Amino acid sequence: MTDIWFRTGEATVLAAEGQVTDAMPEVVIGSVRGPVGQAFASMMGQVKGHTRMFVVRDLNQAVRPATMMTTKVTIKNMAYAELLGGVVQAAMGDAIVDCLVEDILPRDQADELCMIITVWLDPRCVDDENLDRKDLYRTNYEATKLAISRAMTGKPTVDELIANRKTVKHYALDGVIDY
């Protein structure tokens, strides 16, 4: 049995210039017997426009720890669903397996843990004639791996947050507030 009950992490990896492939996953990791496991099981039903699916690397290759993904944006068409359940899902699956390879996630607890990841996929990707699927893969792979790593290491720490309180501000606050 694991002592990992509820860990959270997030990351943002920016797209290459001219792309709208920014990735911003948020992850919660915990025991299948705890609150994360309960939330995971509760997500087995569907919510209109916010499809929930297991993270798989390919057909018949569901990752361990079992991971449920859902989008932060309402799905309005098949093109969006195909990007989400294709390139994005595959990138996340590869990142999760690599977290096992690199001991970011404990291999010996892979069947005792589960994860839920909320995914940002910019709706503009669907209509972008120059969409770089390699960049979409890269940003989601890197961001997923970083979010998991931060969850497992407790980053940023409370001390880091306090130390950078007046030096780091949300990008949406530019011109709104000065520190």
Short mmCIF file of N, CA and C in Angstrom, two decimals, residues 36-152:
data_model
loop_
_atom_site.label_atom_id
_atom_site.label_comp_id
_atom_site.label_asym_id
_atom_site.label_seq_id
_atom_site.Cartn_x
_atom_site.Cartn_y
_atom_site.Cartn_z
N VAL A 36 -8.08 10.44 -4.26
CA VAL A 36 -7.81 10.50 -5.71
C VAL A 36 -8.41 9.28 -6.40
N GLY A 37 -8.32 8.13 -5.76
CA GLY A 37 -8.94 6.93 -6.31
C GLY A 37 -10.44 7.07 -6.41
N GLN A 38 -11.05 7.68 -5.40
CA GLN A 38 -12.50 7.92 -5.42
C GLN A 38 -12.88 8.86 -6.56
N ALA A 39 -12.11 9.94 -6.71
CA ALA A 39 -12.38 10.89 -7.80
C ALA A 39 -12.18 10.22 -9.15
N PHE A 40 -11.14 9.41 -9.26
CA PHE A 40 -10.85 8.69 -10.50
C PHE A 40 -12.04 7.81 -10.89
N ALA A 41 -12.52 7.02 -9.94
CA ALA A 41 -13.65 6.13 -10.21
C ALA A 41 -14.90 6.92 -10.58
N SER A 42 -15.09 8.07 -9.95
CA SER A 42 -16.25 8.91 -10.23
C SER A 42 -16.21 9.50 -11.63
N MET A 43 -15.03 9.55 -12.21
CA MET A 43 -14.90 10.14 -13.55
C MET A 43 -15.21 9.15 -14.67
N MET A 44 -15.57 7.94 -14.34
CA MET A 44 -15.84 6.94 -15.38
C MET A 44 -17.05 7.31 -16.23
N GLY A 45 -17.95 8.09 -15.71
CA GLY A 45 -19.07 8.58 -16.50
C GLY A 45 -18.63 9.76 -17.35
N GLN A 46 -19.40 10.08 -18.35
CA GLN A 46 -19.04 11.17 -19.25
C GLN A 46 -19.84 12.43 -18.93
N VAL A 47 -19.25 13.56 -19.25
CA VAL A 47 -19.89 14.86 -19.13
C VAL A 47 -19.86 15.49 -20.52
N LYS A 48 -21.00 15.94 -21.00
CA LYS A 48 -21.09 16.48 -22.35
C LYS A 48 -20.04 17.57 -22.57
N GLY A 49 -19.25 17.38 -23.62
CA GLY A 49 -18.24 18.36 -24.01
C GLY A 49 -16.92 18.25 -23.29
N HIS A 50 -16.86 17.41 -22.26
CA HIS A 50 -15.61 17.24 -21.50
C HIS A 50 -15.33 15.75 -21.35
N THR A 51 -15.03 15.14 -22.47
CA THR A 51 -14.77 13.71 -22.51
C THR A 51 -13.66 13.34 -21.54
N ARG A 52 -13.86 12.23 -20.88
CA ARG A 52 -12.87 11.67 -19.97
C ARG A 52 -12.40 10.36 -20.58
N MET A 53 -11.10 10.15 -20.55
CA MET A 53 -10.57 8.92 -21.13
C MET A 53 -9.31 8.50 -20.41
N PHE A 54 -9.06 7.20 -20.43
CA PHE A 54 -7.79 6.71 -19.91
C PHE A 54 -6.68 7.22 -20.80
N VAL A 55 -5.53 7.47 -20.21
CA VAL A 55 -4.36 7.81 -21.01
C VAL A 55 -3.77 6.50 -21.52
N VAL A 56 -3.69 6.41 -22.83
CA VAL A 56 -3.08 5.24 -23.46
C VAL A 56 -1.98 5.73 -24.40
N ARG A 57 -0.97 4.90 -24.56
CA ARG A 57 0.11 5.23 -25.49
C ARG A 57 -0.29 4.85 -26.91
N ASP A 58 -1.08 3.82 -27.02
CA ASP A 58 -1.61 3.33 -28.29
C ASP A 58 -2.67 2.29 -27.95
N LEU A 59 -3.26 1.68 -28.93
CA LEU A 59 -4.26 0.66 -28.68
C LEU A 59 -3.69 -0.40 -27.73
N ASN A 60 -4.47 -0.75 -26.74
CA ASN A 60 -4.11 -1.79 -25.78
C ASN A 60 -2.86 -1.47 -24.96
N GLN A 61 -2.56 -0.20 -24.79
CA GLN A 61 -1.39 0.22 -24.03
C GLN A 61 -1.74 1.30 -23.01
N ALA A 62 -2.70 1.00 -22.13
CA ALA A 62 -3.04 1.94 -21.05
C ALA A 62 -1.85 2.07 -20.12
N VAL A 63 -1.57 3.28 -19.70
CA VAL A 63 -0.40 3.51 -18.85
C VAL A 63 -0.67 3.10 -17.41
N ARG A 64 0.40 2.92 -16.70
CA ARG A 64 0.39 2.73 -15.26
C ARG A 64 1.28 3.81 -14.68
N PRO A 65 0.90 4.44 -13.58
CA PRO A 65 -0.36 4.32 -12.90
C PRO A 65 -1.53 4.66 -13.82
N ALA A 66 -2.67 4.03 -13.54
CA ALA A 66 -3.87 4.32 -14.32
C ALA A 66 -4.10 5.82 -14.26
N THR A 67 -4.33 6.41 -15.44
CA THR A 67 -4.46 7.87 -15.53
C THR A 67 -5.68 8.22 -16.36
N MET A 68 -6.49 9.12 -15.80
CA MET A 68 -7.67 9.64 -16.50
C MET A 68 -7.35 11.05 -16.93
N MET A 69 -7.67 11.37 -18.19
CA MET A 69 -7.48 12.72 -18.67
C MET A 69 -8.81 13.32 -19.09
N THR A 70 -8.90 14.64 -18.96
CA THR A 70 -10.07 15.36 -19.43
C THR A 70 -9.62 16.75 -19.87
N THR A 71 -10.36 17.33 -20.76
CA THR A 71 -10.00 18.64 -21.30
C THR A 71 -10.59 19.77 -20.47
N LYS A 72 -9.86 20.88 -20.43
CA LYS A 72 -10.34 22.09 -19.77
C LYS A 72 -11.26 22.90 -20.68
N VAL A 73 -11.27 22.56 -21.97
CA VAL A 73 -12.05 23.28 -22.97
C VAL A 73 -13.17 22.37 -23.45
N THR A 74 -14.34 22.94 -23.67
CA THR A 74 -15.46 22.15 -24.17
C THR A 74 -15.17 21.66 -25.59
N ILE A 75 -15.32 20.36 -25.78
CA ILE A 75 -15.11 19.77 -27.10
C ILE A 75 -16.34 20.06 -27.95
N LYS A 76 -16.10 20.66 -29.13
CA LYS A 76 -17.22 21.04 -29.98
C LYS A 76 -17.22 20.31 -31.31
N ASN A 77 -16.13 19.60 -31.63
CA ASN A 77 -16.10 18.90 -32.92
C ASN A 77 -15.12 17.73 -32.88
N MET A 78 -15.23 16.87 -33.87
CA MET A 78 -14.38 15.67 -33.93
C MET A 78 -12.92 16.02 -34.16
N ALA A 79 -12.63 17.09 -34.87
CA ALA A 79 -11.23 17.46 -35.12
C ALA A 79 -10.52 17.74 -33.79
N TYR A 80 -11.20 18.43 -32.88
CA TYR A 80 -10.64 18.70 -31.56
C TYR A 80 -10.48 17.39 -30.78
N ALA A 81 -11.51 16.56 -30.80
CA ALA A 81 -11.46 15.28 -30.08
C ALA A 81 -10.33 14.40 -30.61
N GLU A 82 -10.10 14.43 -31.92
CA GLU A 82 -9.04 13.61 -32.50
C GLU A 82 -7.65 14.11 -32.10
N LEU A 83 -7.45 15.42 -32.02
CA LEU A 83 -6.16 15.93 -31.54
C LEU A 83 -5.95 15.57 -30.07
N LEU A 84 -7.00 15.75 -29.27
CA LEU A 84 -6.93 15.44 -27.85
C LEU A 84 -6.65 13.96 -27.62
N GLY A 85 -7.42 13.11 -28.28
CA GLY A 85 -7.28 11.66 -28.09
C GLY A 85 -6.20 11.05 -28.97
N GLY A 86 -5.49 11.86 -29.71
CA GLY A 86 -4.41 11.39 -30.57
C GLY A 86 -3.07 11.88 -30.07
N VAL A 87 -2.59 12.95 -30.65
CA VAL A 87 -1.26 13.47 -30.35
C VAL A 87 -1.10 13.80 -28.86
N VAL A 88 -2.07 14.51 -28.30
CA VAL A 88 -1.96 14.93 -26.90
C VAL A 88 -1.94 13.72 -25.97
N GLN A 89 -2.87 12.81 -26.17
CA GLN A 89 -2.95 11.61 -25.33
C GLN A 89 -1.67 10.78 -25.44
N ALA A 90 -1.16 10.61 -26.65
CA ALA A 90 0.06 9.83 -26.85
C ALA A 90 1.26 10.49 -26.17
N ALA A 91 1.35 11.81 -26.27
CA ALA A 91 2.45 12.53 -25.63
C ALA A 91 2.40 12.35 -24.11
N MET A 92 1.20 12.46 -23.56
CA MET A 92 1.05 12.28 -22.12
C MET A 92 1.39 10.85 -21.71
N GLY A 93 0.95 9.89 -22.50
CA GLY A 93 1.26 8.49 -22.20
C GLY A 93 2.75 8.22 -22.20
N ASP A 94 3.44 8.74 -23.20
CA ASP A 94 4.89 8.56 -23.26
C ASP A 94 5.57 9.21 -22.06
N ALA A 95 5.10 10.40 -21.68
CA ALA A 95 5.69 11.11 -20.54
C ALA A 95 5.50 10.31 -19.25
N ILE A 96 4.33 9.72 -19.08
CA ILE A 96 4.07 8.93 -17.87
C ILE A 96 4.99 7.72 -17.82
N VAL A 97 5.13 7.02 -18.92
CA VAL A 97 6.03 5.85 -18.93
C VAL A 97 7.47 6.30 -18.66
N ASP A 98 7.87 7.41 -19.24
CA ASP A 98 9.23 7.90 -18.97
C ASP A 98 9.41 8.32 -17.52
N CYS A 99 8.34 8.79 -16.87
CA CYS A 99 8.42 9.08 -15.44
C CYS A 99 8.69 7.81 -14.63
N LEU A 100 8.16 6.69 -15.08
CA LEU A 100 8.48 5.41 -14.44
C LEU A 100 9.93 5.03 -14.72
N VAL A 101 10.35 5.16 -15.95
CA VAL A 101 11.73 4.82 -16.34
C VAL A 101 12.73 5.61 -15.52
N GLU A 102 12.44 6.90 -15.30
CA GLU A 102 13.37 7.79 -14.62
C GLU A 102 13.14 7.87 -13.11
N ASP A 103 12.29 6.99 -12.58
CA ASP A 103 12.00 6.93 -11.14
C ASP A 103 11.40 8.22 -10.58
N ILE A 104 10.74 8.99 -11.43
CA ILE A 104 9.96 10.14 -10.96
C ILE A 104 8.70 9.61 -10.29
N LEU A 105 8.11 8.58 -10.89
CA LEU A 105 7.00 7.83 -10.30
C LEU A 105 7.56 6.50 -9.82
N PRO A 106 7.16 6.05 -8.63
CA PRO A 106 7.70 4.78 -8.11
C PRO A 106 7.11 3.56 -8.84
N ARG A 107 7.96 2.81 -9.50
CA ARG A 107 7.51 1.63 -10.25
C ARG A 107 6.79 0.63 -9.37
N ASP A 108 7.30 0.44 -8.15
CA ASP A 108 6.73 -0.58 -7.27
C ASP A 108 5.35 -0.19 -6.75
N GLN A 109 4.91 1.04 -7.01
CA GLN A 109 3.59 1.48 -6.57
C GLN A 109 2.68 1.81 -7.75
N ALA A 110 3.10 1.45 -8.95
CA ALA A 110 2.36 1.83 -10.16
C ALA A 110 0.92 1.33 -10.15
N ASP A 111 0.66 0.19 -9.54
CA ASP A 111 -0.71 -0.33 -9.49
C ASP A 111 -1.47 0.14 -8.26
N GLU A 112 -0.80 0.83 -7.36
CA GLU A 112 -1.44 1.36 -6.16
C GLU A 112 -1.81 2.83 -6.31
N LEU A 113 -1.29 3.47 -7.35
CA LEU A 113 -1.53 4.89 -7.59
C LEU A 113 -2.45 5.09 -8.78
N CYS A 114 -3.06 6.25 -8.83
CA CYS A 114 -3.79 6.68 -10.02
C CYS A 114 -3.59 8.18 -10.16
N MET A 115 -3.85 8.67 -11.36
CA MET A 115 -3.68 10.10 -11.63
C MET A 115 -4.87 10.61 -12.42
N ILE A 116 -5.16 11.88 -12.22
CA ILE A 116 -6.12 12.60 -13.04
C ILE A 116 -5.38 13.80 -13.59
N ILE A 117 -5.47 14.00 -14.90
CA ILE A 117 -4.80 15.14 -15.53
C ILE A 117 -5.81 15.93 -16.34
N THR A 118 -5.89 17.22 -16.04
CA THR A 118 -6.70 18.12 -16.86
C THR A 118 -5.77 18.71 -17.92
N VAL A 119 -6.29 18.82 -19.12
CA VAL A 119 -5.46 19.14 -20.28
C VAL A 119 -5.94 20.43 -20.94
N TRP A 120 -5.01 21.30 -21.28
CA TRP A 120 -5.31 22.47 -22.09
C TRP A 120 -4.92 22.16 -23.53
N LEU A 121 -5.89 22.20 -24.41
CA LEU A 121 -5.65 22.10 -25.84
C LEU A 121 -6.37 23.29 -26.46
N ASP A 122 -5.60 24.23 -26.97
CA ASP A 122 -6.15 25.46 -27.52
C ASP A 122 -7.11 25.14 -28.66
N PRO A 123 -8.34 25.63 -28.60
CA PRO A 123 -9.31 25.36 -29.66
C PRO A 123 -8.85 25.84 -31.04
N ARG A 124 -7.94 26.80 -31.08
CA ARG A 124 -7.44 27.30 -32.37
C ARG A 124 -6.61 26.25 -33.11
N CYS A 125 -6.12 25.23 -32.40
CA CYS A 125 -5.33 24.18 -33.06
C CYS A 125 -6.10 23.53 -34.21
N VAL A 126 -7.38 23.35 -34.02
CA VAL A 126 -8.22 22.67 -34.99
C VAL A 126 -8.23 23.39 -36.34
N ASP A 127 -8.25 24.71 -36.32
CA ASP A 127 -8.36 25.49 -37.55
C ASP A 127 -7.01 25.98 -38.08
N ASP A 128 -5.94 25.66 -37.39
CA ASP A 128 -4.62 26.13 -37.79
C ASP A 128 -4.06 25.27 -38.92
N GLU A 129 -4.02 25.83 -40.12
CA GLU A 129 -3.53 25.08 -41.28
C GLU A 129 -2.06 24.72 -41.15
N ASN A 130 -1.33 25.46 -40.31
CA ASN A 130 0.10 25.21 -40.13
C ASN A 130 0.39 24.55 -38.78
N LEU A 131 -0.59 23.88 -38.22
CA LEU A 131 -0.40 23.23 -36.93
C LEU A 131 0.79 22.26 -37.00
N ASP A 132 1.71 22.45 -36.09
CA ASP A 132 2.88 21.59 -36.00
C ASP A 132 2.59 20.50 -34.95
N ARG A 133 2.23 19.32 -35.41
CA ARG A 133 1.88 18.23 -34.50
C ARG A 133 3.09 17.78 -33.68
N LYS A 134 4.27 17.95 -34.22
CA LYS A 134 5.48 17.63 -33.45
C LYS A 134 5.60 18.57 -32.26
N ASP A 135 5.28 19.84 -32.46
CA ASP A 135 5.34 20.79 -31.36
C ASP A 135 4.22 20.52 -30.36
N LEU A 136 3.05 20.13 -30.84
CA LEU A 136 1.95 19.75 -29.96
C LEU A 136 2.36 18.57 -29.08
N TYR A 137 3.03 17.60 -29.67
CA TYR A 137 3.54 16.46 -28.91
C TYR A 137 4.58 16.94 -27.90
N ARG A 138 5.55 17.73 -28.36
CA ARG A 138 6.65 18.18 -27.49
C ARG A 138 6.12 18.92 -26.27
N THR A 139 5.23 19.89 -26.48
CA THR A 139 4.77 20.68 -25.34
C THR A 139 3.99 19.83 -24.35
N ASN A 140 3.16 18.93 -24.83
CA ASN A 140 2.38 18.08 -23.92
C ASN A 140 3.23 17.04 -23.23
N TYR A 141 4.21 16.51 -23.92
CA TYR A 141 5.14 15.55 -23.30
C TYR A 141 5.91 16.25 -22.17
N GLU A 142 6.55 17.37 -22.51
CA GLU A 142 7.38 18.07 -21.51
C GLU A 142 6.55 18.56 -20.34
N ALA A 143 5.39 19.13 -20.61
CA ALA A 143 4.56 19.68 -19.53
C ALA A 143 4.01 18.58 -18.63
N THR A 144 3.60 17.46 -19.21
CA THR A 144 3.09 16.35 -18.39
C THR A 144 4.18 15.82 -17.47
N LYS A 145 5.34 15.62 -18.02
CA LYS A 145 6.46 15.11 -17.22
C LYS A 145 6.83 16.09 -16.10
N LEU A 146 6.84 17.37 -16.42
CA LEU A 146 7.17 18.39 -15.43
C LEU A 146 6.10 18.49 -14.35
N ALA A 147 4.84 18.44 -14.73
CA ALA A 147 3.75 18.51 -13.75
C ALA A 147 3.81 17.32 -12.79
N ILE A 148 4.08 16.13 -13.32
CA ILE A 148 4.19 14.94 -12.46
C ILE A 148 5.39 15.08 -11.52
N SER A 149 6.50 15.54 -12.06
CA SER A 149 7.70 15.72 -11.23
C SER A 149 7.45 16.72 -10.11
N ARG A 150 6.78 17.80 -10.44
CA ARG A 150 6.47 18.80 -9.41
C ARG A 150 5.53 18.24 -8.36
N ALA A 151 4.57 17.44 -8.77
CA ALA A 151 3.66 16.82 -7.80
C ALA A 151 4.43 15.90 -6.86
N MET A 152 5.31 15.12 -7.43
CA MET A 152 6.03 14.13 -6.62
C MET A 152 7.10 14.75 -5.72
#
